[in-house]
Coordinates of C-alpha atoms in Angstrom, one line a residue:
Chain A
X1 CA 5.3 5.0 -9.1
X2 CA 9.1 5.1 -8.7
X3 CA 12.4 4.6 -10.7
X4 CA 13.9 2.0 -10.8
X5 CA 17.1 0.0 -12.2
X6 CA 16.7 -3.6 -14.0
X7 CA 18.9 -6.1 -12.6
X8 CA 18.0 -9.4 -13.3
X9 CA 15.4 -12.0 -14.5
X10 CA 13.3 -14.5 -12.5
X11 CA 13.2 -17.9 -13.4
X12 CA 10.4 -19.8 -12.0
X13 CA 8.6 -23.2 -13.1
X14 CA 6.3 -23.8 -10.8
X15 CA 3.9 -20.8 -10.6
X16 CA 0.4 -19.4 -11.0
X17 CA -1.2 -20.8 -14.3
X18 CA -2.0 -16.7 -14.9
X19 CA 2.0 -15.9 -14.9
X20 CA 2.9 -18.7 -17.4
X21 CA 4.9 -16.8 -20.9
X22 CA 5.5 -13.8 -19.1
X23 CA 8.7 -12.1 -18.6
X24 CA 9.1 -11.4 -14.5
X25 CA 12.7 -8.9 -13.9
X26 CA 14.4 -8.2 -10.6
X27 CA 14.6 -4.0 -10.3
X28 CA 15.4 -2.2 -7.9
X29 CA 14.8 1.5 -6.8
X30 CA 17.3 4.2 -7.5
X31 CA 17.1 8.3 -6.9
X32 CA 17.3 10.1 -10.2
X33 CA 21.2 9.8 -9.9
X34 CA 20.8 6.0 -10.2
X35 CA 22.3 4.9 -6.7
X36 CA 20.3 2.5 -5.3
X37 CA 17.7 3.0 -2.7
X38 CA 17.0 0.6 0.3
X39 CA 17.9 -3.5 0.3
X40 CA 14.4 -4.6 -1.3
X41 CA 14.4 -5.7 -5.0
X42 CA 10.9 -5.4 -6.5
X43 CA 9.8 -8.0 -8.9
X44 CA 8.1 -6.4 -12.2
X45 CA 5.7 -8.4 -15.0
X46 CA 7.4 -6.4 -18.1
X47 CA 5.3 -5.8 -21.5
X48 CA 7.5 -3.0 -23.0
X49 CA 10.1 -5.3 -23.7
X50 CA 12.9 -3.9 -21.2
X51 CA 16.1 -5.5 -20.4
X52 CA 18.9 -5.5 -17.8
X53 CA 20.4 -2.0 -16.8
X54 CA 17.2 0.1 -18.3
X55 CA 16.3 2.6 -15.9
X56 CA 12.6 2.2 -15.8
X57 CA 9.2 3.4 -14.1
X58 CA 7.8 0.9 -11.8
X59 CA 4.0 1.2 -10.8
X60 CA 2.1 -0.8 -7.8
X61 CA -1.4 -1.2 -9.5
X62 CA -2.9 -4.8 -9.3
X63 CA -6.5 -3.8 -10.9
X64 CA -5.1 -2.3 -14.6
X65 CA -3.0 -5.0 -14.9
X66 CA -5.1 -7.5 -15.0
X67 CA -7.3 -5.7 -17.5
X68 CA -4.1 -5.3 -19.5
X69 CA -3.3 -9.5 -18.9
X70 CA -7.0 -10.3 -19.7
X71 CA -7.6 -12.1 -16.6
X72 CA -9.0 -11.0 -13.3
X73 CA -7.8 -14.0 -11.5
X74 CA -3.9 -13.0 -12.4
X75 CA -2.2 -12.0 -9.0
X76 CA 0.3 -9.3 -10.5
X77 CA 0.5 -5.9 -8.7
X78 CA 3.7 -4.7 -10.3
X79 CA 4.8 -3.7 -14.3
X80 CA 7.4 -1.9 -15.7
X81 CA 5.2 0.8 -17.4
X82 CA 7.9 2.8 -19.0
X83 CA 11.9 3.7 -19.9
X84 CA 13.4 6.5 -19.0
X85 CA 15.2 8.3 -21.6
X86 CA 16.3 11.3 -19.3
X87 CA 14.9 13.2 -16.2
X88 CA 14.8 16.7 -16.4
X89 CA 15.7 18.0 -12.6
X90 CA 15.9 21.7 -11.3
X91 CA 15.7 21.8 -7.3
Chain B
X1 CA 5.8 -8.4 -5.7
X2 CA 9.2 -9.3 -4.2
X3 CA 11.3 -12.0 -3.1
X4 CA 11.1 -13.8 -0.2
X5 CA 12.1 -17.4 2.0
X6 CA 9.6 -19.4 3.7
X7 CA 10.0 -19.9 7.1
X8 CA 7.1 -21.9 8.4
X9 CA 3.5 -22.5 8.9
X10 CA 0.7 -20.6 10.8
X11 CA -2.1 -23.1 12.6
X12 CA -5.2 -21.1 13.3
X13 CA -8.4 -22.8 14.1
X14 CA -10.6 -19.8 14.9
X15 CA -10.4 -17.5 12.0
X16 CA -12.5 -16.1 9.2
X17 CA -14.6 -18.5 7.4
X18 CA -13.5 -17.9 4.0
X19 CA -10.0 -19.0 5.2
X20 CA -10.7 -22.7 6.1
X21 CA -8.6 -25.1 4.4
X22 CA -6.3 -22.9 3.0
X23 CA -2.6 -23.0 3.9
X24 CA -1.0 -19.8 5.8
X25 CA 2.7 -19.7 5.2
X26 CA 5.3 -17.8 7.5
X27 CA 7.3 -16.1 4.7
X28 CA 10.1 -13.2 5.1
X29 CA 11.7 -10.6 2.5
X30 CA 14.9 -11.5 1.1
X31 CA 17.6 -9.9 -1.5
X32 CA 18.7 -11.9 -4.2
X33 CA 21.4 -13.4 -2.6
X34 CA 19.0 -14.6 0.4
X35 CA 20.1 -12.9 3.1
X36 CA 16.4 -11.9 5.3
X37 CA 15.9 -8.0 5.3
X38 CA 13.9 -6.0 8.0
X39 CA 12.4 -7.6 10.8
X40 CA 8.5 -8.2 9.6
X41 CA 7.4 -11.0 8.4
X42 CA 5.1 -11.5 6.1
X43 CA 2.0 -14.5 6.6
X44 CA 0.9 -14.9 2.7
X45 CA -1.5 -17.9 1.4
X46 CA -0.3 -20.2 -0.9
X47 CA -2.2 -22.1 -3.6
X48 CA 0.9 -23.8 -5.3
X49 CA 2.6 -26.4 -3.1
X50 CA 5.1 -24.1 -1.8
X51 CA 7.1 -25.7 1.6
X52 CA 9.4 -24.2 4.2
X53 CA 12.7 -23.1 2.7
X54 CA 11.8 -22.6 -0.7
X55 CA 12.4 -19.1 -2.2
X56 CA 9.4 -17.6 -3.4
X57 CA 7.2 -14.4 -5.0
X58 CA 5.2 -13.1 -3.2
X59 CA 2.1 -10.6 -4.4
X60 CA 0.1 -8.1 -2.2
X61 CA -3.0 -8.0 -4.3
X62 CA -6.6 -8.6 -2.9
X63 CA -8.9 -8.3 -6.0
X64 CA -7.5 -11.5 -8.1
X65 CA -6.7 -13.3 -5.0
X66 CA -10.5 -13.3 -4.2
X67 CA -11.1 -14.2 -7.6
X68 CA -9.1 -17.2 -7.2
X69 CA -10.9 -18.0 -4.2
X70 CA -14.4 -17.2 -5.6
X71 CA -15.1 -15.4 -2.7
X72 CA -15.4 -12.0 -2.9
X73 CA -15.7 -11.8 1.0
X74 CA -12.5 -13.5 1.3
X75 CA -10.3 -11.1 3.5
X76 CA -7.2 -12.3 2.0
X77 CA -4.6 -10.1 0.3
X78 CA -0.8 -11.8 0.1
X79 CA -0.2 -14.9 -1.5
X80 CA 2.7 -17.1 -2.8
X81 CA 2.8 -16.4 -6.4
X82 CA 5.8 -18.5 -7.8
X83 CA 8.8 -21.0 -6.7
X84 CA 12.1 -19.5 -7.8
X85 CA 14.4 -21.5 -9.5
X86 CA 17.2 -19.2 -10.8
X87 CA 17.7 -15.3 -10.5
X88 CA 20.0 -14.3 -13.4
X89 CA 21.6 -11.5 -12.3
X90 CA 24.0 -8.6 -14.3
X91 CA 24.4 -5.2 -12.0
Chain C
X1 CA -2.2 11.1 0.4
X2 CA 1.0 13.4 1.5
X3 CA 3.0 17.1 0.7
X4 CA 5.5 16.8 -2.1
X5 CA 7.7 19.1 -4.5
X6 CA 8.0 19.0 -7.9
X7 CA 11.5 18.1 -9.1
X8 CA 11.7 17.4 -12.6
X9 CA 9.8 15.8 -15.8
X10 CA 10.6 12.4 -16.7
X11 CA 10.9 12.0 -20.4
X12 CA 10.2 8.2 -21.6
X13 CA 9.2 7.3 -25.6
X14 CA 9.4 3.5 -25.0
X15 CA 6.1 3.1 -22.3
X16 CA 2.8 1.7 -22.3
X17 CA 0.4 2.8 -25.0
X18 CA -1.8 4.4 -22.2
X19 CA 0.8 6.4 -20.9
X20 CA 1.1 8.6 -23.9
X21 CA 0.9 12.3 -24.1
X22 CA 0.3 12.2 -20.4
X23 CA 2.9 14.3 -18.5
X24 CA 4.6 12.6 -15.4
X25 CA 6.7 14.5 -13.0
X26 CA 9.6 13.7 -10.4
X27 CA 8.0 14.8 -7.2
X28 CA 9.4 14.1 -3.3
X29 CA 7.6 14.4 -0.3
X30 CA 8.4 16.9 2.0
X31 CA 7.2 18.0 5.6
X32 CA 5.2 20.9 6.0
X33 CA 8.3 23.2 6.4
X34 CA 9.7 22.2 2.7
X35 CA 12.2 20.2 3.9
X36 CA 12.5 17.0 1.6
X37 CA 11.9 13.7 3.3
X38 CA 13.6 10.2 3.2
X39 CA 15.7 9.4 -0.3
X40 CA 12.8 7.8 -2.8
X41 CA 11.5 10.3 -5.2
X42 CA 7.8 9.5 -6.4
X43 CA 6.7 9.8 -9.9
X44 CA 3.4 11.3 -10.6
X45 CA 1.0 11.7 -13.3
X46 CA -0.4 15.3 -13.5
X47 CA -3.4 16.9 -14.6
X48 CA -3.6 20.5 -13.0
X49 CA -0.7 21.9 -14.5
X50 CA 1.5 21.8 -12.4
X51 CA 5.0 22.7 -12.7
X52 CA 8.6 22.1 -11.1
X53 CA 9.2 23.8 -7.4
X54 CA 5.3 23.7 -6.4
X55 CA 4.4 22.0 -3.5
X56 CA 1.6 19.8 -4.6
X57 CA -0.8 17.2 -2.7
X58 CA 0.1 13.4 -4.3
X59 CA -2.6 10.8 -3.9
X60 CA -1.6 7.1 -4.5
X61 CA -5.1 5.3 -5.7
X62 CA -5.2 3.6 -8.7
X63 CA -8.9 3.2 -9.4
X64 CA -9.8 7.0 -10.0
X65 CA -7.2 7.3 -11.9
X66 CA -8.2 5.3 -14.4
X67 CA -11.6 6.7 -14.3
X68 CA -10.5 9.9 -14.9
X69 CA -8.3 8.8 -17.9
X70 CA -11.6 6.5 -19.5
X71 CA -8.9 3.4 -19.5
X72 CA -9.0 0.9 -17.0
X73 CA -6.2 -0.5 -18.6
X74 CA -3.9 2.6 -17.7
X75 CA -1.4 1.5 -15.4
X76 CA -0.9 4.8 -13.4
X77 CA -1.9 4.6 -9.6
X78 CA 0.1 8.2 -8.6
X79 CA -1.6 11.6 -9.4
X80 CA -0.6 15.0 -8.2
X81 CA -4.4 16.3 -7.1
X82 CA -3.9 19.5 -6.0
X83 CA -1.4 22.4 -5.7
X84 CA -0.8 24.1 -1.8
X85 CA -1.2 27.5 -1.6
X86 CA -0.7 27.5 2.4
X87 CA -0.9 25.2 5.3
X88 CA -1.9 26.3 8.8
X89 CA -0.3 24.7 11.6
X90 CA -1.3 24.5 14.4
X91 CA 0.6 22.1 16.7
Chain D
X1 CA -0.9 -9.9 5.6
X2 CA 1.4 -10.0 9.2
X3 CA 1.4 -10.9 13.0
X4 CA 0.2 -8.6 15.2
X5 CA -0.6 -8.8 19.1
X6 CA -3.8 -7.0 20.2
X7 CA -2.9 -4.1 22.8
X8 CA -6.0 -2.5 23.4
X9 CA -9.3 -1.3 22.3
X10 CA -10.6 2.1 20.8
X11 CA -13.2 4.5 22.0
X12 CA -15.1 6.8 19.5
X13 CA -18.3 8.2 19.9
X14 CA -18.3 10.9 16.6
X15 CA -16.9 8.5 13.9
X16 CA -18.3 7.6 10.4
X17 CA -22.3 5.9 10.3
X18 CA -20.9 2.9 8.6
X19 CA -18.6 1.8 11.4
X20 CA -21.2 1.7 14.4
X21 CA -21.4 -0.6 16.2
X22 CA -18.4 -2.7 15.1
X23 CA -15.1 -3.4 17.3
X24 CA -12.1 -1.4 16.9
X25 CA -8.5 -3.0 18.2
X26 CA -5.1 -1.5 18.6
X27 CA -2.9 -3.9 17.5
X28 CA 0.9 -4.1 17.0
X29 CA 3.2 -5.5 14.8
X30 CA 5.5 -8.3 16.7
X31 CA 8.2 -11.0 15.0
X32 CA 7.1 -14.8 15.8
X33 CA 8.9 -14.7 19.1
X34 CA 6.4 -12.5 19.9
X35 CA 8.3 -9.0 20.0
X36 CA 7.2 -6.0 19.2
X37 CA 8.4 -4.0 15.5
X38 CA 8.4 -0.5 15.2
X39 CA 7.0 2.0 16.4
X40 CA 3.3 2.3 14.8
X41 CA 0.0 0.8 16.2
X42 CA -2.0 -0.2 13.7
X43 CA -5.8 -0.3 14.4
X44 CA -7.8 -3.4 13.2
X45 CA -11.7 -3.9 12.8
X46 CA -12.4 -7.5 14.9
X47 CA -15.4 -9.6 13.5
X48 CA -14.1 -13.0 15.3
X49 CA -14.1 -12.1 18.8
X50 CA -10.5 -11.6 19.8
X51 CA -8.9 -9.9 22.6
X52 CA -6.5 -7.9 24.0
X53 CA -3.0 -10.4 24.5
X54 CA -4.0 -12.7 21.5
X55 CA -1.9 -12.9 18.9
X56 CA -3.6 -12.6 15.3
X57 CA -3.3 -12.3 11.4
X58 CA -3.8 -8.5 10.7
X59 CA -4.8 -8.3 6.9
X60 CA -4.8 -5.1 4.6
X61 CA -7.5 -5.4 2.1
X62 CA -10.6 -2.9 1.4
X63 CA -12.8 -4.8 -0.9
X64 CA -13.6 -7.9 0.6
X65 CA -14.1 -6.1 4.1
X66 CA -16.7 -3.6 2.6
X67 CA -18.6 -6.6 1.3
X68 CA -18.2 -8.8 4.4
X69 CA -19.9 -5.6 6.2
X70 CA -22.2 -5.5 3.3
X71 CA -21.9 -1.5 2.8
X72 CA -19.5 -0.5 -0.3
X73 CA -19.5 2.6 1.5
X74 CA -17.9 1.8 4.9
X75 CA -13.8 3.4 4.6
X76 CA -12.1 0.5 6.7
X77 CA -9.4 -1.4 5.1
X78 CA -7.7 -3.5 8.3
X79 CA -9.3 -6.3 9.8
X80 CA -8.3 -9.3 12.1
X81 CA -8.8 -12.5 10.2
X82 CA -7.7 -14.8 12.6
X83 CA -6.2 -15.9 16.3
X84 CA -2.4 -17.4 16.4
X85 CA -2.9 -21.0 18.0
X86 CA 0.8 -21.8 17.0
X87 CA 3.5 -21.4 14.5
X88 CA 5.5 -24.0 13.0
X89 CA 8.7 -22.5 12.3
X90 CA 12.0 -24.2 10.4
X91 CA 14.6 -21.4 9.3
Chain E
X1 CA -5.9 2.0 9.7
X2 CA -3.7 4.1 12.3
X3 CA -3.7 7.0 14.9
X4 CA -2.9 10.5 14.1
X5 CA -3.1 14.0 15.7
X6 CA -4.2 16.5 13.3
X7 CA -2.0 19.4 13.0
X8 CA -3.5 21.6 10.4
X9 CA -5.4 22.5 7.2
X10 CA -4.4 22.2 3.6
X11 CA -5.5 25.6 1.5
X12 CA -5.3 24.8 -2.3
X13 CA -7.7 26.8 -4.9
X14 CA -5.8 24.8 -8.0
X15 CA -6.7 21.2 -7.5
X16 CA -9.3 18.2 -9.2
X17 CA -12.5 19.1 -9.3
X18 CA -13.9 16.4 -7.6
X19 CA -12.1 17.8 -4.4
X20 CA -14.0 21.3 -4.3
X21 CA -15.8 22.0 -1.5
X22 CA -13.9 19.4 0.7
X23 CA -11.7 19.8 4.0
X24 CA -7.9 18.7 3.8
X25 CA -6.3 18.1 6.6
X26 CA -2.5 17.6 7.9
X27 CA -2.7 15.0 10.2
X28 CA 0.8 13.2 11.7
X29 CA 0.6 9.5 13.0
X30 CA 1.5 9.1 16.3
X31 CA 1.6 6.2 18.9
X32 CA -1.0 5.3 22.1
X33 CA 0.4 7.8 24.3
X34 CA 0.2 10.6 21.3
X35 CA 4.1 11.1 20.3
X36 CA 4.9 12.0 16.9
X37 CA 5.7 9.1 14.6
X38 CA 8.6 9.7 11.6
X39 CA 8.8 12.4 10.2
X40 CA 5.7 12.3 7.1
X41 CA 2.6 14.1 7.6
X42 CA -0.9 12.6 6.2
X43 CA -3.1 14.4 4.0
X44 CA -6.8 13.4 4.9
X45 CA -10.4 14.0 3.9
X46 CA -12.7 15.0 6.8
X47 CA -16.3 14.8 6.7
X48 CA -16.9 13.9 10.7
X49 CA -16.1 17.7 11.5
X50 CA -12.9 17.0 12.9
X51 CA -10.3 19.8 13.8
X52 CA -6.8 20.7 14.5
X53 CA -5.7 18.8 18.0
X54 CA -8.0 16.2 17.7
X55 CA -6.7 12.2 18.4
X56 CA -8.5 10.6 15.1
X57 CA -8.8 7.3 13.5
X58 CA -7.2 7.8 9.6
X59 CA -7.9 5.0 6.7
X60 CA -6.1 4.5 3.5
X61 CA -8.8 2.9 1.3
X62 CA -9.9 4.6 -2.0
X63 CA -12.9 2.6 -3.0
X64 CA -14.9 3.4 -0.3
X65 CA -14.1 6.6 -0.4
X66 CA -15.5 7.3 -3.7
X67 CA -18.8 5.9 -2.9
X68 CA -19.2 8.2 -0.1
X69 CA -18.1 11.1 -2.1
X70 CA -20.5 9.8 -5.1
X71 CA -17.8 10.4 -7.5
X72 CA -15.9 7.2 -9.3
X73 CA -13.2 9.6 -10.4
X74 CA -12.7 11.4 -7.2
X75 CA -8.9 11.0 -6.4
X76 CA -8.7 10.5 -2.7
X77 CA -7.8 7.2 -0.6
X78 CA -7.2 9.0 2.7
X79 CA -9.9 9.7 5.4
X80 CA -10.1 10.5 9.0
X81 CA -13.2 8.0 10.0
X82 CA -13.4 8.7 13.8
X83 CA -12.3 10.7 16.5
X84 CA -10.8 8.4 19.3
X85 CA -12.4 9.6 23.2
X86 CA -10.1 7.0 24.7
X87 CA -8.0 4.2 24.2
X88 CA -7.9 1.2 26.5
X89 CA -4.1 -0.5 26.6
X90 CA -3.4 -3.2 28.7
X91 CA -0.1 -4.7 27.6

């Protein structure tokens, strides 16, 4: 799991039948600073209504999701599980 | 899951047996603005029409993919989850 | 599975129902020395009391997880598993 | 799922019960053009009778290759699925 | 599934339960010719009596894991599953 910075939304029509009326955001990973980490964006399924510019955890989990979608044929492996009010950090 | 362009089409004739019929796509990681990052590709299946030059999500994900397949012996674990149509994007 | 060191606690209200009252921590991996690797911190789910500046063993497995937590709806796939009291090299 | 040309083959004698028997490749990541990425082997279980200089679709996956060996209790998780014959590429 | 040296052994009394009794190792991934690869060690189960200096065979797969361990809520998807005598290359 990792943190992460909402940028965008993902529009897409023509999908899998198990992704149909759910919200997909474009995030990216950030150190606890906020700068961005790396090139890659990661596409999330969110169900904790977040929005752009939440700093947010991001988990890699295919298995709970789908209990959590109701459908073991839904090929999502990545949710926005949580925002991040603040990060307590003593090196 | 993440973003990514399709490039072009795998032909393999001796290969699993689960994987007969199904279409092998050529696909590579891209940022929202569609420049390719890295150097790997990435060879994911695709059950939705998808075609070479389309911007797509791709999922690593074995368990619903097999599901999908009804084979739980299929050894298959990336797959073409969605066309993109729009990214809406606010940094 | 791979050494890390305990940062800081993330603090998050708004998060998946399963998530609650479980403590997650701000860990990053290190080499065997201490010395902090690459930039992405990992966030972890911990059970054994641990606590910031312990060098701790993180596992990345999502199905135990939920086992251990009796919900295989908990999206959590990141688990600190054990604390180091020393490593013996040997090189 | 990714290209991957097949370099050479393993010898173990003391290794876990479950993989006796079975074929062990080194294989390594290469671009379409057939060059090498990185640094990092990556070793593959073969079940379709390729061989060192092929080029092949190395897939990641632990489930189905536990049930396609038929023991839930053999730890393999990379497999060869299938030989290269050509790809079709359009950038 | 990759190469690795191992390089040492992990001492933690604080840790899951499920991981009593059971040998950690620091192993480091390294290429044919046995260089060190980057800069992160792996943490990996050994039950083939491996030790430090030894060429091994690691796998990052939970599930099976588990089942050899007999415990569903055993945290650990890392494993050294063979000792490697010899490698053949002919590139």
């Amino acid at each position: 799991m990792f943190l992460a910075k909402v940028k965008g939304n993902i529009v897409s029509t023509q999908k899998n039948e198990y992704l149909s009326g759910h919200k997909l955001l474009l995030t990216h990973p950030i150190d606890f600073n906020g700068n961005y980490l790396g090139e890659k964006d990661v596409i999330a399924l969110d169900l904790i209504d977040s929005g752009i510019g939440d700093i947010v955890i991001v988990c890699q989990e295919g298995d709970a999701i789908q209990q959590i979608l109701g459908h073991n044929k839904a090929p999502v492996n990545t949710m926005i599980i949580g925002i991040v009010d603040n990060i307590e950090i003593n090196e």
